[in-house]
CSV table of C-alpha atoms and ligand atoms in Angstrom, one decimal:
chain,number,residue,atom,x,y,z
W,1,MET,CA,192.8,20.8,63.3
W,2,GLU,CA,194.2,24.2,64.1
W,3,TYR,CA,192.2,27.2,64.9
W,4,ARG,CA,193.3,30.5,63.4
W,5,ALA,CA,192.9,33.7,65.4
W,6,LYS,CA,190.0,35.8,64.2
W,7,GLN,CA,191.1,39.2,62.9
W,8,SER,CA,187.8,40.8,64.0
W,9,VAL,CA,188.3,40.4,67.8
W,10,ASN,CA,188.2,43.5,69.9
W,11,ARG,CA,191.9,43.8,70.6
W,12,ASP,CA,191.6,46.6,73.1
W,13,MET,CA,189.9,44.6,75.8
W,14,VAL,CA,192.1,42.7,78.2
W,15,ALA,CA,190.8,40.3,80.9
W,16,VAL,CA,193.3,39.0,83.5
W,17,ALA,CA,192.7,35.6,84.9
W,18,ILE,CA,194.8,34.2,87.8
W,19,LEU,CA,195.2,30.5,88.5
W,20,ALA,CA,194.8,30.3,92.3
W,21,ALA,CA,192.8,27.2,92.9
W,22,GLY,CA,195.7,24.8,93.9
W,23,LYS,CA,196.6,24.0,97.5
W,24,GLY,CA,200.3,24.3,96.9
W,25,SER,CA,201.1,21.0,98.7
W,26,ARG,CA,204.9,21.6,98.4
W,27,MET,CA,204.5,24.6,100.7
W,28,LYS,CA,203.5,22.2,103.5
W,29,SER,CA,201.1,24.8,104.9
W,30,ASN,CA,197.5,25.2,106.1
W,31,LEU,CA,197.4,28.5,104.2
W,32,PRO,CA,196.6,28.3,100.5
W,33,LYS,CA,199.7,29.0,98.5
W,34,VAL,CA,198.5,32.3,96.9
W,35,LEU,CA,197.8,33.7,100.4
W,36,HIS,CA,201.4,33.4,101.6
W,37,PRO,CA,202.8,36.9,102.2
W,38,LEU,CA,205.7,38.2,100.3
W,39,GLY,CA,207.0,41.6,101.3
W,40,GLY,CA,203.8,43.1,102.7
W,41,LYS,CA,201.4,41.6,100.1
W,42,THR,CA,200.0,38.1,99.5
W,43,LEU,CA,201.2,36.3,96.3
W,44,VAL,CA,197.8,36.8,94.6
W,45,GLU,CA,197.6,40.5,95.5
W,46,ARG,CA,201.1,41.0,94.1
W,47,ILE,CA,200.1,39.3,90.9
W,48,LEU,CA,196.9,41.4,90.6
W,49,ASP,CA,198.8,44.6,91.3
W,50,GLY,CA,201.4,43.6,88.6
W,51,ALA,CA,198.7,43.0,86.0
W,52,SER,CA,197.2,46.5,86.6
W,53,VAL,CA,199.7,48.0,84.2
W,54,LEU,CA,197.6,46.4,81.4
W,55,GLU,CA,194.5,48.2,82.7
W,56,PRO,CA,192.4,45.1,82.5
W,57,THR,CA,188.6,45.6,82.1
W,58,ARG,CA,188.1,42.3,84.0
W,59,ARG,CA,190.0,40.7,86.8
W,60,ILE,CA,189.2,37.1,87.5
W,61,VAL,CA,190.6,34.8,90.1
W,62,ILE,CA,190.1,31.1,89.8
W,63,VAL,CA,189.7,29.7,93.3
W,64,GLY,CA,189.3,26.2,94.6
W,65,TYR,CA,191.3,25.1,97.7
W,66,GLU,CA,190.0,27.2,100.7
W,67,SER,CA,188.2,29.5,98.2
W,68,ASP,CA,186.4,31.3,101.0
W,69,ARG,CA,189.7,32.3,102.6
W,70,VAL,CA,191.1,33.5,99.2
W,71,LYS,CA,187.9,35.5,98.5
W,72,GLN,CA,187.9,37.1,102.0
W,73,ALA,CA,191.6,38.1,101.6
W,74,LEU,CA,190.7,39.9,98.4
W,75,ALA,CA,187.4,41.4,99.6
W,76,ASN,CA,188.8,44.9,99.9
W,77,TYR,CA,191.0,44.8,96.8
W,78,THR,CA,191.3,48.2,95.1
W,79,HIS,CA,189.5,47.0,92.0
W,80,PRO,CA,186.5,44.7,91.6
W,81,ILE,CA,187.4,41.0,91.3
W,82,GLU,CA,185.3,38.2,89.8
W,83,PHE,CA,185.8,34.8,91.4
W,84,VAL,CA,185.4,31.6,89.3
W,85,ALA,CA,185.2,28.3,91.2
W,86,GLN,CA,187.3,25.3,90.2
W,87,THR,CA,185.8,22.8,92.7
W,88,GLU,CA,188.2,20.0,91.9
W,89,GLN,CA,191.8,20.7,90.9
W,90,LEU,CA,192.1,18.7,87.8
W,91,GLY,CA,194.9,20.7,86.3
W,92,THR,CA,195.7,24.2,84.9
W,93,GLY,CA,193.7,23.5,81.7
W,94,HIS,CA,190.7,22.4,83.7
W,95,ALA,CA,191.1,25.6,85.8
W,96,VAL,CA,191.0,27.8,82.6
W,97,GLN,CA,188.0,25.8,81.3
W,98,GLN,CA,186.1,27.2,84.2
W,99,LEU,CA,186.3,30.6,82.6
W,100,LEU,CA,184.1,29.6,79.7
W,101,PRO,CA,180.8,30.7,81.2
W,102,ALA,CA,182.1,33.9,82.8
W,103,LEU,CA,183.8,35.0,79.5
W,104,GLN,CA,181.0,33.8,77.2
W,105,ASP,CA,180.5,37.2,75.6
W,106,PHE,CA,184.0,38.4,76.0
W,107,ASP,CA,185.8,39.4,72.8
W,108,GLY,CA,189.3,40.4,73.6
W,109,ASP,CA,192.7,39.1,74.9
W,110,VAL,CA,193.0,37.2,78.1
W,111,LEU,CA,196.2,37.3,80.1
W,112,ILE,CA,196.5,34.1,82.1
W,113,LEU,CA,198.9,34.2,85.1
W,114,ASN,CA,200.0,31.4,87.3
W,115,GLY,CA,199.1,32.4,90.9
W,116,ASP,CA,202.6,31.5,92.1
W,117,VAL,CA,204.8,33.7,89.8
W,118,PRO,CA,204.9,37.0,91.6
W,119,LEU,CA,208.0,38.9,90.4
W,120,LEU,CA,207.0,39.9,86.8
W,121,ARG,CA,208.0,43.4,85.9
W,122,ASP,CA,205.5,45.8,84.3
W,123,SER,CA,207.6,46.1,81.2
W,124,THR,CA,207.5,42.3,80.7
W,125,LEU,CA,203.7,42.1,80.7
W,126,THR,CA,203.4,45.1,78.5
W,127,GLU,CA,205.8,43.7,75.9
W,128,LEU,CA,204.0,40.3,76.0
W,129,LEU,CA,200.7,42.0,75.2
W,130,GLU,CA,202.2,44.3,72.6
W,131,THR,CA,203.9,41.4,70.8
W,132,HIS,CA,200.7,39.4,71.0
W,133,ARG,CA,198.8,42.2,69.3
W,134,GLN,CA,201.4,43.2,66.8
W,135,GLN,CA,201.9,39.7,65.6
W,136,GLN,CA,198.2,38.9,65.8
W,137,ASN,CA,199.0,35.6,67.6
W,138,ALA,CA,196.4,33.2,68.9
W,139,ALA,CA,198.7,32.8,71.9
W,140,THR,CA,201.9,34.4,73.1
W,141,ILE,CA,203.8,32.8,76.0
W,142,LEU,CA,206.6,33.9,78.2
W,143,THR,CA,209.6,31.7,78.2
W,144,ALA,CA,213.2,31.7,79.5
W,145,GLN,CA,216.4,29.8,79.1
W,146,PHE,CA,217.1,28.1,82.4
W,147,PRO,CA,220.4,26.4,83.1
W,148,GLU,CA,218.6,24.1,85.5
W,149,PRO,CA,215.1,23.6,83.9
W,150,LYS,CA,214.1,20.7,86.1
W,151,GLY,CA,210.4,20.9,87.2
W,152,TYR,CA,209.4,23.3,84.5
W,153,GLY,CA,207.5,22.6,81.3
W,154,ARG,CA,209.8,22.6,78.2
W,155,VAL,CA,208.9,24.7,75.2
W,156,PHE,CA,209.6,23.5,71.7
W,157,CYS,CA,209.7,26.0,68.9
W,158,ASP,CA,210.4,25.6,65.2
W,159,ASN,CA,211.7,28.8,63.8
W,160,ASP,CA,210.9,32.4,64.5
W,161,ASN,CA,209.9,31.5,68.1
W,162,ILE,CA,206.8,29.7,66.9
W,163,VAL,CA,205.8,27.1,69.5
W,164,THR,CA,205.0,23.6,68.4
W,165,GLN,CA,204.4,22.1,71.8
W,166,ILE,CA,205.0,22.3,75.6
W,167,VAL,CA,205.9,19.1,77.4
W,168,GLU,CA,205.8,18.9,81.2
W,169,ASP,CA,209.1,17.9,82.9
W,170,ARG,CA,207.7,14.6,84.1
W,171,ASP,CA,206.3,13.8,80.6
W,172,CYS,CA,209.6,14.6,78.8
W,173,SER,CA,211.8,12.0,77.2
W,174,ALA,CA,215.5,12.0,78.1
W,175,ALA,CA,216.1,13.9,74.8
W,176,GLN,CA,213.4,16.4,75.5
W,177,LYS,CA,214.8,17.1,79.0
W,178,GLN,CA,217.9,18.5,77.3
W,179,ASN,CA,215.8,21.5,76.1
W,180,CYS,CA,216.5,24.4,78.5
W,181,ARG,CA,213.7,26.7,77.2
W,182,ILE,CA,211.1,26.7,79.9
W,183,ASN,CA,207.4,27.8,80.2
W,184,ALA,CA,207.0,30.6,82.7
W,185,GLY,CA,203.2,30.0,83.2
W,186,ILE,CA,202.4,33.4,81.8
W,187,TYR,CA,200.2,33.5,78.7
W,188,CYS,CA,198.4,35.9,76.5
W,189,PHE,CA,195.5,34.4,74.5
W,190,SER,CA,193.1,35.7,72.0
W,191,TRP,CA,190.0,34.5,74.0
W,192,SER,CA,187.9,33.4,71.1
W,193,ALA,CA,190.7,31.2,69.9
W,194,LEU,CA,191.3,29.7,73.3
W,195,ALA,CA,187.6,29.2,74.1
W,196,GLU,CA,187.3,27.1,70.9
W,197,VAL,CA,190.0,24.6,71.8
W,198,LEU,CA,189.7,24.4,75.6
W,199,PRO,CA,186.9,21.7,75.5
W,200,LYS,CA,189.2,19.5,73.5
W,201,LEU,CA,191.9,19.0,76.2
W,202,SER,CA,192.5,15.5,77.5
W,203,ASN,CA,194.2,14.3,80.6
W,204,ASP,CA,196.3,11.7,78.9
W,205,ASN,CA,199.6,12.4,80.8
W,206,ASP,CA,201.7,11.2,83.8
W,207,GLN,CA,199.6,13.2,86.3
W,208,GLN,CA,196.2,12.6,84.6
W,209,GLU,CA,195.6,16.3,84.7
W,210,TYR,CA,194.2,18.7,82.1
W,211,TYR,CA,197.2,20.8,81.1
W,212,LEU,CA,196.7,24.3,79.8
W,213,THR,CA,199.9,23.9,78.0
W,214,ASP,CA,198.3,21.3,75.7
W,215,VAL,CA,196.2,24.0,73.9
W,216,MET,CA,199.4,25.3,72.3
W,217,ALA,CA,199.5,22.4,69.8
W,218,MET,CA,195.9,23.2,68.8
W,219,LEU,CA,196.4,27.0,68.2
W,220,SER,CA,198.3,28.9,65.6
W,221,PRO,CA,200.3,31.0,65.6
W,222,VAL,CA,201.7,30.6,69.1
W,223,MET,CA,204.8,32.6,69.8
W,224,ALA,CA,207.3,32.4,72.6
W,225,VAL,CA,208.9,35.5,74.0
W,226,ASP,CA,212.0,35.1,76.1
W,227,VAL,CA,212.1,37.2,79.3
W,228,SER,CA,215.4,39.1,79.6
W,229,ASP,CA,215.7,38.7,83.4
W,230,ARG,CA,214.8,35.2,84.3
W,231,GLN,CA,214.5,36.0,88.0
W,232,GLU,CA,211.2,37.5,87.1
W,233,ILE,CA,209.5,34.2,86.4
W,234,LEU,CA,210.6,32.3,89.5
W,235,GLY,CA,207.7,30.1,90.5
W,236,ILE,CA,207.0,29.7,94.2
W,237,ASN,CA,206.4,26.0,95.0
W,238,ASN,CA,208.1,25.7,98.4
W,239,ARG,CA,209.3,27.9,101.2
W,240,GLN,CA,212.9,28.0,99.8
W,241,GLN,CA,211.6,29.6,96.6
W,242,LEU,CA,209.5,32.0,98.7
W,243,ALA,CA,212.6,33.2,100.5
W,244,THR,CA,214.5,33.5,97.2
W,245,ALA,CA,211.7,35.6,95.8
W,246,TYR,CA,211.8,37.8,98.9
W,247,ASP,CA,215.6,38.4,98.4
W,248,ILE,CA,215.1,39.2,94.7
W,249,LEU,CA,212.3,41.6,95.6
W,250,GLN,CA,214.4,43.2,98.3
W,251,SER,CA,217.4,43.8,96.0
W,252,ARG,CA,215.1,45.5,93.5
W,253,ILE,CA,213.5,47.7,96.0
W,254,LYS,CA,216.7,48.8,97.7
W,255,GLU,CA,218.4,49.4,94.3
W,256,LYS,CA,215.4,51.6,93.3
W,257,TRP,CA,215.7,53.8,96.5
W,258,MET,CA,219.4,54.1,96.3
W,259,MET,CA,219.2,55.2,92.7
W,260,ALA,CA,216.5,57.8,93.9
W,261,GLY,CA,218.9,59.3,96.5
W,262,VAL,CA,218.4,57.3,99.6
W,263,THR,CA,221.5,56.1,101.5
W,264,ILE,CA,221.3,52.6,102.8
W,265,TRP,CA,224.1,51.3,105.0
W,266,GLN,CA,224.6,47.6,104.8
W,267,PRO,CA,221.7,46.9,102.6
W,268,ASP,CA,221.8,43.2,103.2
W,269,SER,CA,220.7,43.9,106.8
W,270,VAL,CA,217.8,46.2,105.8
W,271,THR,CA,214.4,45.2,104.5
W,272,ILE,CA,211.9,47.5,102.8
W,273,ASP,CA,208.4,46.6,101.6
W,274,ASP,CA,207.6,47.8,98.1
W,275,THR,CA,204.7,49.8,99.6
W,276,VAL,CA,207.1,52.1,101.4
W,277,VAL,CA,207.9,55.6,100.0
W,278,LEU,CA,211.2,57.3,100.9
W,279,GLU,CA,212.3,60.8,100.0
W,280,ALA,CA,215.7,61.8,98.8
W,281,ASP,CA,218.5,62.1,101.4
W,282,VAL,CA,216.8,59.7,103.8
W,283,VAL,CA,219.5,57.6,105.5
W,284,ILE,CA,218.7,54.0,106.5
W,285,GLU,CA,221.1,52.6,109.0
W,286,PRO,CA,221.8,48.8,109.4
W,287,GLN,CA,219.3,46.4,110.9
W,288,THR,CA,216.3,48.5,110.0
W,289,HIS,CA,213.0,47.3,108.6
W,290,LEU,CA,210.4,49.5,106.9
W,291,ARG,CA,207.0,47.9,106.3
W,292,GLY,CA,203.5,48.5,104.9
W,293,ASN,CA,202.2,51.9,104.2
W,294,THR,CA,205.2,53.9,105.5
W,295,HIS,CA,206.4,57.3,104.2
W,296,VAL,CA,209.8,58.8,105.4
W,297,GLY,CA,210.5,62.5,104.7
W,298,ALA,CA,213.6,64.0,103.3
W,299,GLY,CA,216.7,64.0,105.5
W,300,ALA,CA,215.3,61.6,108.1
W,301,CYS,CA,217.8,59.1,109.6
W,302,ILE,CA,216.2,55.8,110.5
W,303,GLY,CA,218.1,53.2,112.5
W,304,PRO,CA,220.2,51.4,113.4
W,305,GLY,CA,218.0,48.7,114.7
W,306,SER,CA,214.5,50.0,114.0
W,307,LEU,CA,211.1,48.8,112.8
W,308,ILE,CA,208.6,51.1,111.2
W,309,GLU,CA,205.2,49.9,110.1
W,310,ASN,CA,202.4,51.9,108.4
W,311,SER,CA,203.7,55.2,109.7
W,312,GLU,CA,204.5,58.7,108.5
W,313,ILE,CA,207.9,59.9,109.5
W,314,GLY,CA,208.6,63.6,108.9
W,315,GLU,CA,211.6,65.4,107.5
W,316,ASN,CA,214.9,65.3,109.4
W,317,VAL,CA,213.5,63.0,112.1
W,318,LYS,CA,216.2,61.0,113.9
W,319,LEU,CA,215.0,57.6,115.0
W,320,ARG,CA,217.3,55.0,116.7
W,321,TYR,CA,216.7,51.5,118.0
W,322,SER,CA,212.9,52.0,118.1
W,323,VAL,CA,209.6,50.5,117.0
W,324,VAL,CA,206.9,52.6,115.4
W,325,SER,CA,203.6,51.2,114.2
W,326,ASP,CA,200.5,53.0,112.8
W,327,SER,CA,201.8,56.4,114.0
W,328,VAL,CA,203.0,59.8,112.9
W,329,VAL,CA,206.3,61.5,113.8
W,330,LYS,CA,206.6,65.1,112.6
W,331,ALA,CA,209.7,67.0,111.4
W,332,ASN,CA,212.9,67.3,113.4
W,333,THR,CA,211.8,65.1,116.2
W,334,GLN,CA,214.2,62.7,117.9
W,335,VAL,CA,213.0,59.2,118.8
W,336,GLY,CA,214.8,56.6,120.8
W,337,PRO,CA,216.9,54.8,121.7
W,338,TYR,CA,214.3,52.2,122.7
W,339,ALA,CA,211.0,54.0,122.1
W,340,HIS,CA,207.8,52.3,121.1
W,341,LEU,CA,205.2,54.3,119.4
W,342,ARG,CA,202.0,52.6,118.4
W,343,GLY,CA,198.2,52.7,117.8
W,344,GLN,CA,197.9,56.1,116.2
W,345,ALA,CA,200.5,57.9,118.3
W,346,GLU,CA,201.1,61.4,116.8
W,347,ILE,CA,204.3,63.2,117.8
W,348,GLY,CA,204.7,66.8,116.9
W,349,GLU,CA,207.7,68.7,115.5
W,350,ASN,CA,210.9,69.2,117.4
W,351,CYS,CA,210.0,66.7,120.2
W,352,ARG,CA,212.2,64.2,122.0
W,353,ILE,CA,210.7,60.9,122.7
W,354,GLY,CA,213.5,59.2,124.4
W,355,ASN,CA,215.0,56.3,126.1
W,356,PHE,CA,212.5,53.5,127.0
W,357,VAL,CA,209.3,55.5,126.4
W,358,GLU,CA,206.1,53.9,125.1
W,359,VAL,CA,203.4,56.1,123.5
W,360,LYS,CA,200.1,54.6,122.6
W,361,LYS,CA,197.2,56.4,120.9
W,362,SER,CA,198.3,59.8,122.1
W,363,THR,CA,198.9,63.2,120.6
W,364,VAL,CA,202.0,65.1,121.5
W,365,GLY,CA,202.3,68.8,120.7
W,366,ASP,CA,205.4,70.5,119.2
W,367,ARG,CA,208.5,70.9,121.3
W,368,THR,CA,207.3,68.5,123.9
W,369,ASN,CA,209.7,66.1,125.5
W,370,ALA,CA,209.3,62.7,127.1
W,371,ALA,CA,212.8,61.7,127.4
W,372,HIS,CA,213.1,58.8,129.9
W,373,LEU,CA,211.2,55.7,131.0
W,374,SER,CA,207.5,56.8,130.5
W,375,TYR,CA,204.2,55.4,129.4
W,376,LEU,CA,201.8,57.7,127.7
W,377,GLY,CA,198.5,56.1,126.7
W,378,ASP,CA,195.3,57.8,125.5
W,379,ALA,CA,196.9,61.1,126.3
W,380,THR,CA,196.8,64.6,124.6
W,381,LEU,CA,199.8,66.7,125.4
W,382,GLY,CA,200.1,70.4,124.5
W,383,GLU,CA,203.2,72.2,123.3
W,384,LYS,CA,206.4,72.5,125.2
W,385,VAL,CA,205.2,70.0,127.8
W,386,ASN,CA,208.0,68.2,129.8
W,387,ILE,CA,207.3,64.7,130.9
W,388,GLY,CA,209.6,63.9,133.8
W,389,ALA,CA,211.5,60.6,133.9
W,390,GLY,CA,209.2,57.7,134.9
W,391,THR,CA,205.9,59.5,134.4
W,392,ILE,CA,203.1,57.1,133.8
W,393,THR,CA,199.5,57.6,132.6
W,394,ALA,CA,197.4,55.2,134.6
W,395,ASN,CA,194.9,55.0,131.7
W,396,TYR,CA,193.2,51.6,132.4
W,397,ASP,CA,190.9,50.8,135.3
W,398,GLY,CA,190.8,47.2,134.5
W,399,VAL,CA,187.7,47.6,132.3
W,400,ASN,CA,187.9,50.8,130.3
W,401,LYS,CA,190.7,53.1,129.0
W,402,HIS,CA,190.5,56.8,130.0
W,403,PRO,CA,192.1,60.0,128.6
W,404,THR,CA,194.7,62.3,130.1
W,405,VAL,CA,195.0,65.9,128.9
W,406,LEU,CA,198.0,68.1,129.7
W,407,GLY,CA,198.1,71.8,128.7
W,408,ASP,CA,200.9,73.7,127.1
W,409,ARG,CA,204.2,74.0,129.2
W,410,THR,CA,203.0,71.7,131.9
W,411,LYS,CA,205.8,69.7,133.6
W,412,THR,CA,205.4,66.4,135.4
W,413,GLY,CA,208.0,65.6,138.1
W,414,ALA,CA,210.0,62.4,138.0
W,415,ASN,CA,207.9,59.3,138.8
W,416,SER,CA,204.5,61.0,138.6
W,417,THR,CA,201.4,58.9,138.2
W,418,LEU,CA,198.6,60.5,136.2
W,419,VAL,CA,195.4,58.7,137.1
W,420,ALA,CA,193.0,59.0,134.1
W,421,PRO,CA,190.5,60.5,133.4
W,422,LEU,CA,192.5,63.5,134.2
W,423,THR,CA,192.8,67.1,132.7
W,424,LEU,CA,195.6,69.4,133.7
W,425,GLY,CA,195.6,72.9,132.2
W,426,PRO,CA,198.6,74.9,131.0
W,427,ASP,CA,201.6,75.8,133.2
W,428,VAL,CA,201.0,73.2,135.8
W,429,THR,CA,204.0,71.8,137.6
W,430,ILE,CA,203.7,68.4,139.3
W,431,ALA,CA,206.0,67.6,142.1
W,432,ALA,CA,208.2,64.5,141.7
W,433,GLY,CA,206.6,61.3,143.0
W,434,SER,CA,203.0,62.6,142.9
W,435,THR,CA,199.9,60.5,142.2
W,436,VAL,CA,197.5,63.0,140.6
W,437,THR,CA,193.8,62.1,140.6
W,438,ASP,CA,192.0,65.4,140.3
W,439,ASP,CA,191.8,67.9,137.5
W,440,VAL,CA,193.7,71.2,137.8
W,441,ASP,CA,192.8,74.3,135.8
W,442,GLY,CA,196.3,75.5,135.2
W,443,ASP,CA,199.1,77.8,136.5
W,444,ALA,CA,199.6,75.8,139.7
W,445,LEU,CA,202.0,73.5,141.6
W,446,VAL,CA,200.5,70.1,142.4
W,447,ILE,CA,202.0,68.0,145.1
W,448,GLY,CA,200.2,64.6,145.4
W,449,ARG,CA,202.4,62.6,147.8
W,450,SER,CA,202.7,62.1,151.6
W,451,ARG,CA,205.2,64.3,153.4
W,452,GLN,CA,208.5,62.8,154.3
W,453,VAL,CA,208.8,61.8,158.0
W,454,VAL,CA,212.1,61.8,159.7
W,455,LYS,CA,212.4,60.0,163.1
W,456,PRO,CA,215.8,60.6,164.6
W,457,GLY,CA,217.5,57.7,166.3
W,458,TRP,CA,214.9,55.2,165.3
W,459,ARG,CA,216.0,51.4,165.1
W,460,LEU,CA,214.3,48.1,164.5
W,461,LYS,CA,213.4,46.7,168.0
W,462,THR,CA,215.1,43.4,167.3
W,463,SER,CA,218.4,45.0,166.2
W,464,THR,CA,221.3,44.4,168.5
W,465,GLU,CA,223.6,46.8,166.7
W,466,THR,CA,224.5,50.1,168.0
W,467,VAL,CA,225.3,53.3,166.3
W,468,GLY,CA,228.9,52.9,167.3
W,469,ASN,CA,229.3,49.6,165.3
W,470,GLN,CA,228.4,51.1,162.0
N,1,LIG,C1,203.0,25.0,85.4
N,1,LIG,C2,203.1,24.6,83.9
N,1,LIG,C3,204.5,24.5,83.5
N,1,LIG,C4,205.3,25.7,83.9
N,1,LIG,C5,205.2,26.1,85.3
N,1,LIG,C6,205.8,27.5,85.6
N,1,LIG,C7,201.1,23.4,83.4
N,1,LIG,C8,200.5,22.1,83.0
N,1,LIG,N1,202.4,23.4,83.7
N,1,LIG,O1,203.5,23.8,86.1
N,1,LIG,O2,204.6,24.2,82.1
N,1,LIG,O3,206.7,25.5,83.5
N,1,LIG,O4,203.8,26.2,85.7
N,1,LIG,O5,205.7,27.8,86.9
N,1,LIG,O6,200.3,24.4,83.3
N,1,LIG,N2,196.2,25.6,89.6
N,1,LIG,C9,194.9,25.7,89.6
N,1,LIG,N3,194.1,24.6,89.4
N,1,LIG,C10,194.6,23.4,89.1
N,1,LIG,C11,196.0,23.2,89.1
N,1,LIG,C12,196.8,24.4,89.3
N,1,LIG,O7,194.3,26.8,89.8
N,1,LIG,O8,193.9,22.4,88.9
N,1,LIG,C13,197.0,26.8,89.8
N,1,LIG,C14,197.9,26.6,91.0
N,1,LIG,O9,197.3,27.1,92.1
N,1,LIG,C15,199.1,27.5,90.6
N,1,LIG,C16,199.2,27.4,89.1
N,1,LIG,O10,197.9,26.9,88.7
N,1,LIG,O11,199.0,28.9,90.9
N,1,LIG,C17,200.3,26.5,88.6
N,1,LIG,O12,200.1,25.2,89.1
N,1,LIG,P1,201.3,24.3,89.5
N,1,LIG,O13,200.8,23.0,90.0
N,1,LIG,O14,202.2,25.0,90.4
N,1,LIG,O15,202.0,24.0,88.1
N,1,LIG,P2,203.5,23.6,87.8
N,1,LIG,O16,203.6,22.2,88.0
N,1,LIG,O17,204.4,24.5,88.5
N,2,LIG,CA1,204.2,26.2,90.0
């Protein structure tokens, strides 16, 4: 008995359901498969983000294996998510059966997405839904012609792309295995039609699982839509496919930025998360990695050999061989080689943060330089400050961290130690080698070191050598 799609369903409503209950045993991991990261997002987040183009009214994630971990990972997702439990993983059809109570009163289309197919383009999902609605299908499924279809379900169509059945690879006869049209695991269903046939699934197959794909033979019409770029429907079952997906994603991201006016030298040695935003005329040098919520302003040159995470880099910044995390670098500043900025460091405009300098949770005013071998932690520096080579803020007493404040135009001599908490006003000059422990209002020279002592003719008592021998 076939069930025909009702014409009266509310075709404006879309619910998205993601199959994410499986363990993903082929990943050989403690982490549930859908929580594996891919370019700055977990697989499940990536799929949820991709589905947003359809403006779904409901987002449902079907969870099972380590469900608490999956729920926790999505706790702060940008849209509300409903979780539906599949306590035993008895197959993709069984997973979708768990939607029945949650969608009891739902009267629209449901997009069902495998939790391990993360590279779908917006345009593919939009076309799938549009075709589904225009043709008034009971189900519309995404398919592709794969030269090596092993492992995928094979889709059999009669004419006009109308699907007759889907047979899993392991259930295929030798003749059926010759069919190269594969099921991508991405489906659009008219929910009322699907809900009617879901209870009729059986597990009479090689894996004794309830296959979602078996509903196709019970629905009409079911239409297959071939995806034009088959890389989009790569399913992640093992780490090798995860790495392949990463490479595909990287090529897409770098191509997009190069077309938008960013120069990338040796793109194969560069990685950029798709959460990163670059302005025109940014130059990315080889061996550079840009991650997370990072923005780079126009004309900035990043690299070679740099890592930037969750940071804001201003216009025309030059940054070489350096690591920047959770920090801000303002326009025209030079960073590196070998600088490490972290923990909400904020560097002003036209600064130099140089060779082997670490800055943690500190604010540095405009035109201030710390060019060599320094550590600045929990510090606030005014404008035009000069940090002498080897200056260190001693910010940690073993229990607590303490602040250091340096006024405008203050200069620390080479090898100064600033023992926090410490406040020095503007125009203070610190003599080289000083250990500074007390606050200074400003406009002063501070010398905090013992005087040099010279003892002419002094020798070690045990020495037998004489001046004449040297
Ligand atoms: C599935 C399809 C196959 C298709 C392929 C595309 C079925 C029966 N087969 O096979 O036709 O070519 O995807 O990638 O649907 N899951 C659950 N609960 C379960 C079982 C699975 O939530 O009980 C989830 C998994 O976490 C995963 C997704 O469903 O995200 C697909 O499961 P998987 O076992 O990878 O299916 P395939 O064998 O790849
Ligand atoms: Ca799969």
